[in-house]
Coordinates of C-alpha atoms (C1' of nucleotides) in Angstrom, one line a residue:
Chain A
M1357 CA 18.9 10.3 4.4
T1358 CA 16.3 12.6 3.0
P1359 CA 12.9 11.4 1.8
L1360 CA 14.0 12.0 -1.7
E1361 CA 17.2 10.1 -1.4
R1362 CA 15.2 7.4 0.0
F1363 CA 12.9 7.6 -2.9
K1364 CA 15.5 7.5 -5.5
K1365 CA 17.1 4.5 -3.8
F1366 CA 13.7 2.8 -3.8
L1367 CA 13.4 3.5 -7.4
S1368 CA 16.8 2.1 -8.3
S1369 CA 16.3 -1.0 -6.1
Q1370 CA 13.1 -1.8 -8.2
N1371 CA 14.7 -0.9 -11.5
L1372 CA 12.5 2.2 -12.0
R1373 CA 13.6 5.5 -13.2
M1374 CA 13.4 9.0 -11.6
T1375 CA 12.1 11.6 -13.9
D1376 CA 11.2 15.4 -13.7
E1377 CA 7.6 14.6 -13.4
R1378 CA 8.1 12.4 -10.5
L1379 CA 10.6 14.8 -8.9
L1380 CA 7.9 17.6 -9.2
V1381 CA 5.2 15.6 -7.7
L1382 CA 7.5 14.5 -4.9
D1383 CA 8.5 17.9 -4.1
E1384 CA 4.8 19.1 -4.0
V1385 CA 4.0 16.1 -1.5
L1386 CA 7.1 17.0 0.7
A1387 CA 6.2 20.8 0.7
G1388 CA 2.6 20.3 1.6
S1389 CA 1.5 20.2 5.1
G1390 CA 0.1 16.8 5.9
H1391 CA -3.1 15.3 4.6
F1392 CA -3.7 15.6 0.7
T1393 CA -5.9 14.0 -1.9
V1394 CA -4.9 13.0 -5.4
S1395 CA -6.9 15.8 -7.0
D1396 CA -5.3 18.3 -4.6
L1397 CA -1.9 17.0 -5.7
I1398 CA -2.7 17.1 -9.3
A1399 CA -3.9 20.7 -8.9
R1400 CA -0.7 21.8 -7.1
V1401 CA 1.6 20.1 -9.5
Q1402 CA -0.4 21.3 -12.6
A1403 CA -0.1 24.8 -11.4
K1404 CA 3.6 24.5 -11.7
S1405 CA 3.7 22.3 -14.8
E1406 CA 0.6 22.7 -16.9
S1407 CA 1.4 19.6 -19.0
M1408 CA 1.3 17.2 -16.1
G1409 CA -1.0 14.2 -16.6
R1410 CA -3.4 13.0 -14.2
S1411 CA -2.2 9.4 -14.7
T1412 CA 1.2 10.2 -14.0
V1413 CA 0.4 11.3 -10.4
Y1414 CA -2.1 8.4 -9.9
R1415 CA 0.6 6.1 -11.0
L1416 CA 3.1 7.5 -8.5
I1417 CA 0.9 6.9 -5.5
P1418 CA 1.6 3.3 -5.0
L1419 CA 5.3 3.8 -5.5
M1420 CA 5.3 6.4 -2.8
L1421 CA 3.2 4.1 -0.7
Q1422 CA 5.7 1.3 -1.2
A1423 CA 8.5 3.5 -0.6
G1424 CA 7.0 4.6 2.8
L1425 CA 6.8 8.1 1.9
I1426 CA 3.2 8.6 2.4
F1427 CA 0.2 6.2 3.7
E1428 CA -3.4 6.0 3.3
V1429 CA -5.5 7.9 6.0
S1430 CA -8.3 5.4 6.7
I1431 CA -11.0 7.8 6.8
R1432 CA -12.3 8.9 3.5
E1433 CA -14.0 12.2 3.6
G1434 CA -17.7 11.5 2.5
R1435 CA -18.2 9.3 -0.5
G1436 CA -15.0 10.8 -2.0
E1437 CA -11.5 10.4 -2.6
Q1438 CA -8.8 8.6 -0.7
V1439 CA -6.9 10.9 1.6
Y1440 CA -3.0 10.2 2.0
E1441 CA -0.6 11.7 4.5
K1442 CA 2.9 12.4 4.3
S1443 CA 4.9 9.8 6.3
D1444 CA 6.9 12.3 8.5
T1445 CA 3.6 14.3 9.7
P1446 CA 3.1 13.9 13.5
R1447 CA 0.7 11.1 14.2
H1448 CA -2.5 12.5 16.1
H1449 CA -5.1 10.3 15.2
D1450 CA -7.0 10.1 18.4
H1451 CA -10.6 11.6 18.0
L1452 CA -14.0 11.4 19.5
S1453 CA -16.9 12.2 17.2
C1454 CA -20.5 12.3 17.4
E1455 CA -22.5 9.9 15.3
I1456 CA -25.3 12.4 14.8
C1457 CA -23.8 15.9 14.4
G1458 CA -20.5 14.9 13.3
A1459 CA -18.7 17.1 15.9
V1460 CA -15.2 16.0 16.4
I1461 CA -13.0 16.3 19.6
E1462 CA -9.3 15.5 19.5
F1463 CA -7.8 14.0 22.6
E1464 CA -4.5 12.7 23.7
E1465 CA -4.1 10.2 26.3
D1466 CA -0.6 9.2 27.5
A1467 CA -1.9 6.2 29.3
I1468 CA -3.4 4.8 26.1
H1469 CA -0.2 5.5 24.2
D1470 CA 1.7 3.3 26.8
L1471 CA -0.7 0.5 26.5
E1472 CA -0.5 0.6 22.8
A1473 CA 3.2 0.3 22.9
K1474 CA 2.9 -2.5 25.2
I1475 CA 0.5 -4.4 23.0
A1476 CA 2.8 -3.8 20.0
K1477 CA 5.7 -5.1 21.9
R1478 CA 4.0 -8.0 23.1
H1479 CA 3.3 -9.0 19.6
G1480 CA 6.9 -8.4 18.4
Y1481 CA 5.7 -5.3 16.3
R1482 CA 7.5 -2.1 15.7
L1483 CA 4.8 0.6 16.1
C1484 CA 4.7 3.3 13.4
R1485 CA 1.2 4.8 13.7
H1486 CA -2.1 4.4 15.1
V1487 CA -5.7 5.3 14.2
H1488 CA -8.2 5.8 17.2
H1489 CA -11.8 6.7 16.8
L1490 CA -14.2 6.8 19.3
R1491 CA -17.7 7.3 18.3
G1492 CA -20.6 8.2 20.3
I1493 CA -23.3 10.8 20.9
C1494 CA -22.4 14.2 22.2
S1495 CA -24.3 15.8 25.0
S1496 CA -26.3 18.1 22.8
C1497 CA -27.4 15.5 20.6
Q1498 CA -28.4 13.3 23.6
E1499 CA -30.6 16.1 24.7
N1500 CA -32.3 16.2 21.2
L1501 CA -32.9 12.5 21.3
I1502 CA -34.6 12.8 24.5
T1503 CA -36.7 15.7 23.5
E1504 CA -37.7 14.4 20.2
A1505 CA -41.2 12.7 20.2
V1506 CA -40.0 9.9 17.8
G1507 CA -37.3 8.3 19.8
A1508 CA -36.6 6.0 16.9
R1509 CA -33.0 7.0 16.5
G1510 CA -32.4 7.1 20.3
G1511 CA -33.2 3.4 20.7
S1512 CA -31.0 2.3 18.0
F1513 CA -27.7 3.4 19.3
K1514 CA -26.1 1.0 21.6
T1515 CA -24.1 2.1 24.6
L1516 CA -20.7 0.3 24.9
Chain B
M662 CA -38.3 -3.5 20.2
T663 CA -37.0 -5.4 17.2
P664 CA -34.8 -3.9 14.7
L665 CA -37.6 -4.2 12.1
E666 CA -40.2 -2.6 14.4
R667 CA -37.8 0.1 15.0
F668 CA -37.2 0.6 11.3
K669 CA -41.0 0.8 10.7
K670 CA -41.3 3.3 13.4
F671 CA -38.5 5.3 11.8
L672 CA -40.1 5.2 8.3
S673 CA -43.5 6.4 9.5
S674 CA -41.8 9.1 11.5
Q675 CA -40.4 10.4 8.4
N676 CA -43.4 9.9 6.2
L677 CA -41.6 7.3 4.3
R678 CA -43.3 3.8 3.2
M679 CA -42.5 0.4 4.0
T680 CA -42.5 -2.0 1.0
D681 CA -41.9 -5.5 0.2
E682 CA -38.6 -4.7 -1.2
R683 CA -37.4 -2.9 1.8
L684 CA -38.6 -5.8 4.0
L685 CA -36.6 -8.2 2.0
V686 CA -33.4 -6.2 2.1
L687 CA -34.0 -5.6 5.6
D688 CA -34.3 -9.3 6.4
E689 CA -31.3 -9.9 4.4
V690 CA -29.2 -7.4 6.4
L691 CA -30.5 -8.8 9.9
A692 CA -29.9 -12.4 8.8
G693 CA -26.3 -11.7 7.7
S694 CA -23.6 -11.9 10.0
G695 CA -21.7 -8.8 10.6
H696 CA -19.9 -6.9 7.8
F697 CA -21.3 -6.6 4.3
T698 CA -21.0 -4.7 1.0
V699 CA -23.8 -3.3 -0.9
S700 CA -23.1 -5.7 -3.9
D701 CA -23.0 -8.5 -1.4
L702 CA -26.4 -7.6 -0.2
I703 CA -27.8 -7.1 -3.7
A704 CA -26.4 -10.6 -4.6
R705 CA -28.0 -12.1 -1.7
V706 CA -31.5 -10.2 -2.1
Q707 CA -31.4 -11.0 -5.9
A708 CA -31.0 -14.7 -5.0
K709 CA -34.4 -14.4 -3.4
S710 CA -36.1 -11.8 -5.7
E711 CA -34.7 -11.8 -9.0
S712 CA -36.3 -8.4 -10.1
M713 CA -35.0 -6.4 -7.2
G714 CA -33.1 -3.4 -8.7
R715 CA -29.6 -2.3 -7.5
S716 CA -30.7 1.3 -6.9
T717 CA -33.4 0.2 -4.6
V718 CA -30.9 -1.3 -2.3
Y719 CA -28.5 1.7 -2.8
R720 CA -31.3 4.0 -1.7
L721 CA -32.1 1.9 1.3
I722 CA -28.6 2.2 2.8
P723 CA -28.8 5.9 3.9
L724 CA -32.2 5.2 5.6
M725 CA -30.8 2.3 7.6
L726 CA -27.9 4.3 8.5
Q727 CA -30.2 7.1 9.8
A728 CA -32.3 4.6 11.6
G729 CA -29.3 3.3 13.3
L730 CA -29.6 -0.4 12.1
I731 CA -26.3 -0.3 10.4
F732 CA -23.1 1.8 10.3
E733 CA -20.3 2.4 8.0
V734 CA -16.9 0.5 8.9
S735 CA -14.4 3.1 8.4
I736 CA -11.8 0.7 6.5
R737 CA -12.7 0.2 2.9
E738 CA -11.1 -3.0 1.6
G739 CA -8.7 -1.9 -1.2
R740 CA -10.1 0.7 -3.5
G741 CA -13.3 -0.9 -3.2
E742 CA -16.6 -0.6 -1.8
Q743 CA -18.0 0.8 1.4
V744 CA -18.2 -1.8 4.1
Y745 CA -21.3 -1.8 6.4
E746 CA -21.9 -3.6 9.7
K747 CA -25.2 -4.3 11.3
S748 CA -25.4 -2.3 14.4
D749 CA -26.0 -5.1 16.7
T750 CA -22.8 -6.8 15.9
P751 CA -20.4 -7.0 18.7
R752 CA -17.8 -4.2 18.4
H753 CA -14.2 -5.8 18.1
H754 CA -12.4 -3.1 16.2
D755 CA -9.0 -3.3 17.8
H756 CA -6.3 -4.4 15.5
L757 CA -2.7 -4.2 15.0
S758 CA -1.4 -4.7 11.3
C759 CA 1.6 -4.7 9.6
E760 CA 2.4 -1.9 7.1
I761 CA 4.4 -4.2 4.9
C762 CA 2.9 -7.7 4.7
G763 CA -0.7 -6.6 6.0
A764 CA -0.7 -9.2 8.7
V765 CA -3.6 -8.4 11.2
I766 CA -3.6 -9.3 14.8
E767 CA -6.8 -8.5 16.7
F768 CA -6.5 -7.5 20.4
E769 CA -8.7 -6.7 23.3
E770 CA -7.3 -4.6 26.0
D771 CA -9.8 -3.8 28.9
A772 CA -7.6 -1.2 30.3
I773 CA -7.9 0.7 26.9
H774 CA -11.7 0.3 26.9
D775 CA -11.9 1.7 30.5
L776 CA -9.8 4.6 29.4
E777 CA -12.0 5.1 26.4
A778 CA -15.0 5.2 28.7
K779 CA -13.3 7.8 30.8
I780 CA -12.6 10.0 27.9
A781 CA -15.9 9.8 26.5
K782 CA -17.4 10.6 29.9
R783 CA -15.1 13.6 30.5
H784 CA -16.4 15.1 27.2
G785 CA -20.2 14.1 27.9
Y786 CA -20.4 11.6 25.1
R787 CA -22.3 8.6 25.3
L788 CA -20.1 6.0 23.5
C789 CA -21.3 3.9 20.8
R790 CA -18.5 2.2 19.2
H791 CA -14.8 2.6 18.5
V792 CA -12.2 2.0 15.9
H793 CA -8.6 1.3 17.0
H794 CA -5.9 0.4 14.7
L795 CA -2.3 0.2 15.4
R796 CA 0.0 -0.1 12.6
G797 CA 3.6 -1.1 12.7
I798 CA 6.1 -3.8 11.2
C799 CA 5.7 -7.4 12.3
S800 CA 8.7 -9.3 13.6
S801 CA 9.5 -11.0 10.5
C802 CA 9.2 -8.0 8.1
Q803 CA 11.4 -6.5 10.4
E804 CA 14.1 -9.1 9.9
N805 CA 13.5 -8.7 6.1
L806 CA 14.3 -5.2 6.4
I807 CA 17.5 -5.8 8.2
T808 CA 18.4 -8.4 5.7
E809 CA 17.8 -6.6 2.6
A810 CA 20.7 -5.0 1.0
V811 CA 18.6 -1.9 0.0
G812 CA 17.2 -0.7 3.1
A813 CA 15.2 1.9 1.4
R814 CA 12.0 1.0 3.1
G815 CA 13.1 0.4 6.7
G816 CA 14.5 4.0 7.0
S817 CA 11.1 5.3 5.9
F818 CA 9.1 4.0 8.8
K819 CA 9.1 5.9 11.8
T820 CA 8.8 4.5 15.4
L821 CA 6.3 6.1 17.7
Chain C
dT605 C1' -55.9 10.1 -4.4
dT606 C1' -51.5 11.7 -3.3
dT607 C1' -47.0 11.1 -3.5
dA608 C1' -43.2 7.9 -2.3
dA609 C1' -40.9 3.9 -4.2
dT610 C1' -39.5 1.0 -8.1
dG611 C1' -36.5 -0.7 -12.1
dC612 C1' -34.0 0.8 -15.6
dA613 C1' -30.6 3.3 -18.0
dA614 C1' -27.8 7.1 -18.1
dA615 C1' -24.8 10.1 -15.4
dC616 C1' -21.0 10.7 -12.2
dG617 C1' -16.6 11.0 -9.9
dA618 C1' -12.4 8.6 -8.8
dT619 C1' -9.2 5.7 -10.3
dT620 C1' -7.0 2.4 -13.8
dT621 C1' -5.5 1.0 -18.3
dG622 C1' -4.2 0.6 -23.3
dC623 C1' -1.5 2.7 -26.6
dA624 C1' 1.9 5.2 -29.4
dG625 C1' 5.8 8.1 -28.8
dC626 C1' 9.4 9.8 -25.6
dG627 C1' 13.4 9.6 -22.9
dA628 C1' 16.4 7.8 -18.7
dA629 C1' 19.9 4.5 -17.8
Chain D
dT1203 C1' 19.3 0.7 -27.5
dT1204 C1' 16.4 -0.9 -24.2
dC1205 C1' 12.3 -0.6 -21.8
dG1206 C1' 10.2 2.1 -18.3
dC1207 C1' 7.6 6.6 -18.3
dT1208 C1' 4.4 10.1 -20.3
dG1209 C1' 0.0 12.1 -21.8
dC1210 C1' -4.3 11.2 -23.6
dA1211 C1' -8.4 9.0 -24.2
dA1212 C1' -11.2 5.3 -23.4
dA1213 C1' -12.6 2.0 -19.9
dT1214 C1' -13.9 0.5 -15.0
dC1215 C1' -16.3 0.4 -10.6
dG1216 C1' -19.0 1.9 -7.1
dT1217 C1' -22.6 5.0 -6.5
dT1218 C1' -26.2 8.5 -7.7
dT1219 C1' -29.9 10.3 -10.3
dG1220 C1' -33.9 11.2 -13.8
dC1221 C1' -37.8 9.4 -15.4
dA1222 C1' -42.1 7.0 -16.4
dT1223 C1' -44.7 3.5 -13.9
dT1224 C1' -46.5 1.3 -9.8
dA1225 C1' -48.3 0.9 -5.4
dA1226 C1' -48.5 2.4 -0.1
dA1227 C1' -51.2 5.1 2.8

DNA sequence: TTTAATGCAAACGATTTGCAGCGAA
DNA sequence: TTCGCTGCAAATCGTTTGCATTAAA
């Protein structure tokens, strides 16, 4: 069953209707590659259909969430907008980032995935995805902390 | 060095000033237990000092972040406000939640912590904290999916 | 005395909602 | 024909900012 068919099924199961606008937005979501923001989506959709209203797109978001076509990415970029992700995107959410300079390293550790699977199973969950952030201080920022006269920041970060 | 002393040091290192208002907000942050929201904080502070302005509290947030007294919790509740956490709160951010009903299970797995430490070390990071979310479908929601005539949702969740 | 900090109100940006007309089922 | 959907504009909500005033250093 394609995502589109699935969504149509979802709509009719909820007594909701399929419309040209929804189809267009949906196409755009499925065509896109991974993460997106509502304003991204609006821009892309409006490029194809000038008249598309912002609220139509906003109103479609909770439906796509419910239907499982997309999900919320838990990190918002800055103060800004919610980021969403197509639900068939591969799930690589393991990163290690620096609290100070923001540098991000992505990592992949099978042993951790195995443990995650074990934990989910232990609690009877079927695992869909995972978000795993490690945050610390990268080596160059550690050096800066030592060199800095102040030292105020250094002392304030706990080591796990 | 107490958090308060640390903050004073931070302020003077940046040519910033300590004021009664900042002291009051800081006390409230330190007195509180764990998570808080800016409006929480404002309410608590205004209970003690009627005249405290919202912007004073908002303006203090980035300073406390920089000084390492608090940090942002990456999950915002709903559409709402940013959640912050006092930086000396114990870091238990391992949870397993259900995509459908939202049920949350907290877990603690030493083997995972060990692996995290190893990964951080491998990249030269000093680990401060971590956020680890597993998301899936809990056992009772799995049963509902099977029973439901529609099945629209069930098909849309991938199993890792 | 210098200049950062304050409270207030207005400004902002993302999201939501009320409404009258439109159109899928 | 019904009632959900649309675009629009106005409304919210959290957060930021401009400004004249106050006060820390």
